[in-house]
Amino acid sequence: MSSTELPSVPAANVLPKVAAVRVGEGERLRSVGLPGITLTVRSRPPARKGLPPALYVHGLGGSSQNWSALMEQLEGDVDCEAVDLPGFGDSPPPDDGDYSITAHARAVIRYLDASGRGPVHLFGNSLGGAVTTRVAAVRPDLVRTLTLVSPALPEIRVQRSAVPTALLAMPGVTTLFSRLTREWTAEQRVRGVLHLCYGDPGMVTPEGFRNAVQEMERRLQLPYFWDAMTRSARGLVNAYTLGGQHALWRQAERVLAPTLLIYGGRDQLVGYRMCSKAARSFRDSRLLSLPEAGHVAMMEYPEVVARAFRELLAEAGEPVAAAAGCPVAEGATAAKSATAGEDATVAEGASAVEDDAVTETAGS
């Protein structure tokens, strides 16, 4: 079954009632209708008027909530918005059932075109890193800077710990997994996710764990939850197999925006060793290496990521708000690669179809 087939889930207007999505203090949630999709957008009012816009894109199985901590850190620097990709968070499935990287990129582009917020400071994590790389490559007019946290770009040798996630793309695996884990509680599932995504799961506060469990319980009630996971994983794997000008690494080389790359030394999903290749591929890149971080550095070390982003703004000639200094995480190293040919120094030990559709505007 391809990722472009119609979804075998109810239409968005007949979906069952589920618990409300959590909205943090100071955040707002709104629904935006666009051709073929409806997106939920989480925002945080900027500290003052006139700040440049920023848009955050989450990873596989995530949501806009993944960016709440970083948005709070950067409310004095940018006008923050985070989107729930179709089928994730509080966004219903896309009308056409397409969860490919191109389709997710198209959703981001349609939103930016419709909102008129571009060019934005664009952030992406994991799957969202692949999506935003494609957006930056095909629509450079929409991107001021690009910040990628553990971007899911193709790897020749995938880590063994990442194999189970990749297997979701195989027909029948999700059904089998659902059957085998039918008796798992939401708490058990959340602990598994935390151990997979965090360098140190002990960093999660009791309140944070309770919130994650409530969100997991909510998502498991959605009839399209596993469908969105499966097809997005399949879309990512399919993107890995593309060559030529459609290859994600080739598109990374086309990105013109100043780029901040953030990799975690304890990342079990994206290989830490890929940071050097990324620093060479993105032509105007800076690399932040966090040996103790896992797959979601913006959740584990939001202060450090915020400081690195402010440094990116300063180097790119963008206005930077005065902010209290925060120490870089112990062991972290940063380096700048001004051209694709320069290698970056990192701490020791140190994933498309580009078609006319991806450049559609919201009115098309």
XYZ file of C-alpha atoms in Angstrom:
364
model
C 0.000 0.000 0.000
C 1.524 3.312 -1.026
C 1.457 6.491 1.020
C -0.690 8.140 -1.644
C -3.687 5.808 -1.258
C -6.815 7.091 0.411
C -6.773 6.554 4.183
C -8.942 3.838 5.676
C -10.088 6.141 8.483
C -13.217 8.224 9.019
C -13.450 11.671 7.484
C -12.307 14.519 9.738
C -15.857 15.737 10.301
C -17.004 12.364 11.697
C -14.046 11.563 13.939
C -14.859 10.559 17.519
C -14.651 13.041 20.347
C -11.384 12.819 22.267
C -9.829 14.766 25.114
C -8.673 18.276 24.349
C -5.038 18.859 23.428
C -2.998 20.408 26.193
C -2.238 24.110 25.761
C 0.584 25.419 27.935
C 0.504 28.657 29.852
C 0.958 31.573 27.451
C 0.210 29.426 24.369
C -2.669 29.613 21.911
C -4.098 26.976 19.595
C -6.023 27.584 16.394
C -7.203 25.604 13.377
C -6.319 26.704 9.849
C -8.209 25.347 6.849
C -6.225 24.993 3.628
C -6.865 23.144 0.347
C -6.945 19.425 1.187
C -5.715 19.810 4.765
C -6.582 21.358 8.109
C -3.660 22.311 10.312
C -3.569 23.058 14.008
C -1.116 25.829 14.829
C 0.298 26.447 18.298
C 1.572 29.955 18.940
C 3.127 31.982 21.684
C 2.636 35.755 21.644
C 5.977 37.505 21.116
C 7.459 39.609 23.895
C 7.019 42.682 21.690
C 5.657 43.640 18.299
C 7.743 43.515 15.173
C 9.741 40.351 15.911
C 10.561 38.198 12.877
C 8.358 35.100 12.409
C 9.462 31.542 13.165
C 7.815 28.213 12.342
C 8.574 24.888 14.050
C 7.951 21.438 12.499
C 7.951 18.289 14.682
C 9.131 14.757 14.009
C 7.492 11.354 13.469
C 4.944 10.678 16.193
C 5.462 14.143 17.668
C 3.415 17.326 17.683
C 3.724 21.057 18.109
C 4.020 20.461 21.868
C 7.572 19.234 21.267
C 8.581 22.870 20.710
C 6.879 24.491 23.709
C 10.027 24.745 25.841
C 12.097 26.289 23.029
C 9.286 28.652 22.036
C 9.222 29.968 25.586
C 12.973 30.511 25.472
C 12.773 32.424 22.185
C 9.642 34.529 22.736
C 11.858 37.617 23.024
C 13.652 36.868 19.741
C 11.053 35.600 17.272
C 7.285 35.433 16.785
C 6.784 31.702 17.411
C 4.380 29.310 15.740
C 4.532 25.498 15.686
C 2.449 23.397 13.324
C 0.894 19.962 13.799
C 1.548 18.114 10.542
C -1.512 16.425 8.984
C -2.514 13.374 11.019
C -0.427 14.400 14.050
C -1.112 16.405 17.174
C -4.547 17.963 16.747
C -4.469 18.088 12.915
C -6.812 15.630 11.158
C -5.568 13.383 8.348
C -5.056 14.930 4.901
C -7.952 14.504 2.491
C -5.839 12.497 0.022
C -4.115 10.280 2.597
C -0.678 11.375 1.345
C 1.947 11.356 4.118
C 5.041 11.570 1.920
C 7.843 14.017 2.655
C 6.682 16.024 -0.344
C 3.118 16.145 1.015
C 4.278 17.311 4.454
C 6.509 19.924 2.801
C 3.561 21.027 0.674
C 1.493 21.471 3.845
C 4.150 23.726 5.364
C 4.460 25.715 2.138
C 0.716 26.128 1.820
C 0.487 27.418 5.358
C 3.329 29.907 4.879
C 1.879 31.139 1.595
C -1.605 31.483 3.081
C -0.449 33.204 6.272
C 1.926 35.574 4.525
C 4.426 35.080 7.346
C 7.358 34.160 5.131
C 10.217 34.345 5.049
C 10.473 32.673 8.458
C 13.122 31.252 10.710
C 12.324 27.590 10.051
C 12.962 24.811 12.597
C 12.678 21.047 12.052
C 13.288 17.953 14.174
C 13.741 14.407 12.848
C 11.058 13.857 10.169
C 10.432 17.601 10.409
C 14.104 18.112 9.605
C 13.688 16.268 6.300
C 10.495 18.212 5.585
C 12.019 21.622 6.299
C 15.155 20.779 4.313
C 12.927 20.183 1.306
C 10.983 23.392 1.950
C 14.194 25.425 2.196
C 15.525 23.847 -1.022
C 12.452 24.332 -3.215
C 11.158 27.620 -1.726
C 14.168 29.633 -0.547
C 11.975 32.739 -0.580
C 10.130 31.390 2.466
C 13.157 30.732 4.687
C 15.378 33.240 6.516
C 17.358 30.695 8.525
C 17.082 26.934 8.983
C 17.613 25.139 12.297
C 17.687 21.330 12.191
C 17.633 19.184 15.325
C 18.641 15.585 14.526
C 17.300 15.830 10.959
C 16.164 12.519 9.463
C 18.387 12.554 6.384
C 19.441 9.310 4.653
C 22.007 7.092 6.366
C 23.797 4.167 4.732
C 24.299 2.349 8.023
C 21.233 2.774 10.214
C 21.678 2.292 13.957
C 20.160 -0.913 15.301
C 18.127 1.103 17.797
C 16.435 2.893 14.866
C 15.436 -0.295 13.020
C 12.104 -0.860 14.862
C 10.935 2.628 13.858
C 11.966 2.049 10.246
C 10.099 -1.276 10.252
C 6.827 0.632 10.683
C 7.108 1.352 6.961
C 6.765 -2.345 6.094
C 3.286 -3.697 5.280
C 1.716 -5.591 8.172
C 4.255 -4.567 10.811
C 2.050 -1.926 12.410
C -0.873 -4.349 12.662
C 1.383 -6.960 14.252
C 2.897 -4.433 16.657
C -0.553 -3.182 17.664
C -1.643 -6.755 18.382
C 1.468 -7.562 20.393
C 1.265 -4.379 22.469
C -2.500 -4.335 22.968
C -2.106 -4.738 26.729
C 0.514 -2.015 27.117
C -0.588 0.932 29.214
C -0.075 4.527 28.157
C 2.569 4.819 30.896
C 4.527 1.886 29.443
C 4.381 3.361 25.953
C 5.551 6.769 27.149
C 8.477 5.265 29.059
C 9.515 3.460 25.898
C 9.363 6.658 23.862
C 11.341 8.594 26.474
C 14.090 5.962 26.598
C 14.282 6.029 22.797
C 14.269 9.805 22.364
C 16.016 11.258 25.421
C 19.710 11.042 26.200
C 18.712 10.917 29.868
C 15.021 10.106 30.452
C 15.517 11.122 34.078
C 15.478 14.750 32.921
C 11.715 14.538 32.395
C 9.861 15.988 35.372
C 6.945 14.145 37.008
C 4.594 16.785 35.589
C 6.101 16.371 32.144
C 5.635 12.605 32.372
C 1.985 12.976 33.419
C 1.341 15.356 30.519
C 2.974 12.905 28.097
C 0.812 10.049 29.391
C -2.358 12.118 28.971
C -1.357 12.979 25.405
C -0.604 9.324 24.650
C -4.015 8.295 25.982
C -5.628 10.931 23.764
C -3.750 9.838 20.636
C -4.537 6.157 21.114
C -8.237 7.035 20.840
C -7.722 8.500 17.367
C -8.637 5.944 14.673
C -5.971 7.293 12.330
C -3.071 7.369 14.828
C -1.254 4.262 13.579
C -2.185 4.988 9.975
C -0.476 8.397 10.151
C 2.574 6.887 11.853
C 2.870 4.050 9.353
C 2.420 6.120 6.220
C 4.719 8.896 7.396
C 7.419 6.333 8.202
C 6.873 4.805 4.763
C 7.061 8.252 3.169
C 10.381 8.900 4.901
C 11.839 5.562 3.815
C 10.639 6.179 0.261
C 12.351 9.574 0.263
C 15.600 7.886 1.313
C 15.572 5.812 -1.865
C 15.291 8.718 -4.293
C 18.360 9.778 -6.229
C 19.441 12.639 -8.438
C 17.998 16.088 -7.864
C 15.214 14.605 -5.728
C 17.613 13.133 -3.146
C 17.429 14.767 0.270
C 21.204 15.210 0.536
C 21.233 16.827 -2.911
C 18.508 19.171 -1.761
C 20.477 19.926 1.403
C 23.261 21.195 -0.855
C 20.777 23.566 -2.491
C 19.713 25.253 0.740
C 20.773 28.907 0.678
C 19.639 29.929 4.159
C 22.151 30.082 7.024
C 21.736 26.734 8.772
C 22.202 25.573 12.361
C 22.697 21.819 12.761
C 22.188 20.214 16.182
C 23.122 16.591 16.881
C 23.006 14.555 20.091
C 25.697 12.076 21.065
C 23.115 9.729 22.615
C 20.667 9.894 19.715
C 19.289 6.393 19.067
C 17.391 7.340 15.903
C 19.716 9.615 13.913
C 23.387 8.669 13.858
C 25.671 11.138 15.609
C 28.287 10.400 12.959
C 26.058 12.089 10.357
C 26.787 15.528 11.746
C 30.012 15.853 9.745
C 28.276 14.967 6.478
C 25.521 17.435 7.255
C 28.029 20.197 8.016
C 29.640 19.585 4.616
C 26.355 19.358 2.726
C 24.625 22.526 3.932
C 26.652 25.281 2.315
C 26.302 27.873 5.110
C 26.188 25.745 8.229
C 27.014 25.902 11.921
C 27.192 22.724 13.978
C 26.240 22.324 17.624
C 27.285 18.969 19.043
C 25.667 17.885 22.331
C 27.253 14.587 23.465
C 24.746 14.048 26.301
C 21.620 14.827 24.269
C 19.361 12.336 22.548
C 16.985 12.820 19.626
C 15.080 15.867 20.923
C 17.716 18.364 22.069
C 15.206 21.220 21.914
C 13.270 19.465 24.693
C 16.300 18.299 26.666
C 18.435 21.460 26.441
C 16.126 24.287 25.310
C 18.338 27.001 26.825
C 21.397 25.744 24.942
C 19.528 25.431 21.656
C 18.090 28.931 22.128
C 21.552 30.375 22.711
C 22.892 28.659 19.578
C 19.990 30.044 17.559
C 20.702 33.569 18.810
C 24.311 33.118 17.690
C 23.014 32.046 14.285
C 20.913 35.214 14.145
C 23.905 37.352 15.016
C 26.119 35.711 12.380
C 23.363 36.044 9.780
C 23.009 39.740 10.518
C 19.546 39.334 12.060
C 18.463 41.380 15.111
C 19.060 39.594 18.403
C 17.266 40.436 21.631
C 19.314 40.936 24.764
C 19.178 37.692 26.729
C 20.720 36.396 29.889
C 23.738 34.272 29.143
C 23.291 30.545 29.546
C 26.113 28.034 29.736
C 26.557 25.533 26.955
C 25.814 21.998 28.083
C 28.843 20.288 29.523
C 30.893 18.702 26.776
C 29.088 20.513 23.962
C 31.147 21.696 21.036
C 30.246 24.108 18.296
C 31.854 24.773 14.964
C 31.105 26.697 11.797
C 31.391 25.403 8.258
C 31.161 28.353 5.898
C 31.258 26.226 2.756
C 30.257 22.707 1.861
C 33.905 21.772 1.564
C 34.875 22.654 5.113
C 34.605 19.976 7.771
C 33.350 20.762 11.251
C 35.079 19.795 14.467
C 32.819 17.818 16.768
C 33.162 16.102 20.104
C 34.985 12.788 19.989
C 32.623 9.984 19.110
C 31.155 12.044 17.111
C 16.836 11.363 5.324
C 11.399 13.351 -2.487
C 9.844 14.025 -5.177
C 10.276 17.631 -6.109
C 7.302 18.182 -8.345
C 5.103 21.091 -9.269
C 2.759 20.213 -6.431
C 5.283 21.048 -3.736
C 5.414 24.651 -4.882
C 1.658 25.093 -4.989
C 0.292 28.114 -3.209
C -2.570 27.943 -0.755
C -4.965 29.238 -3.347
C -4.263 26.511 -5.884
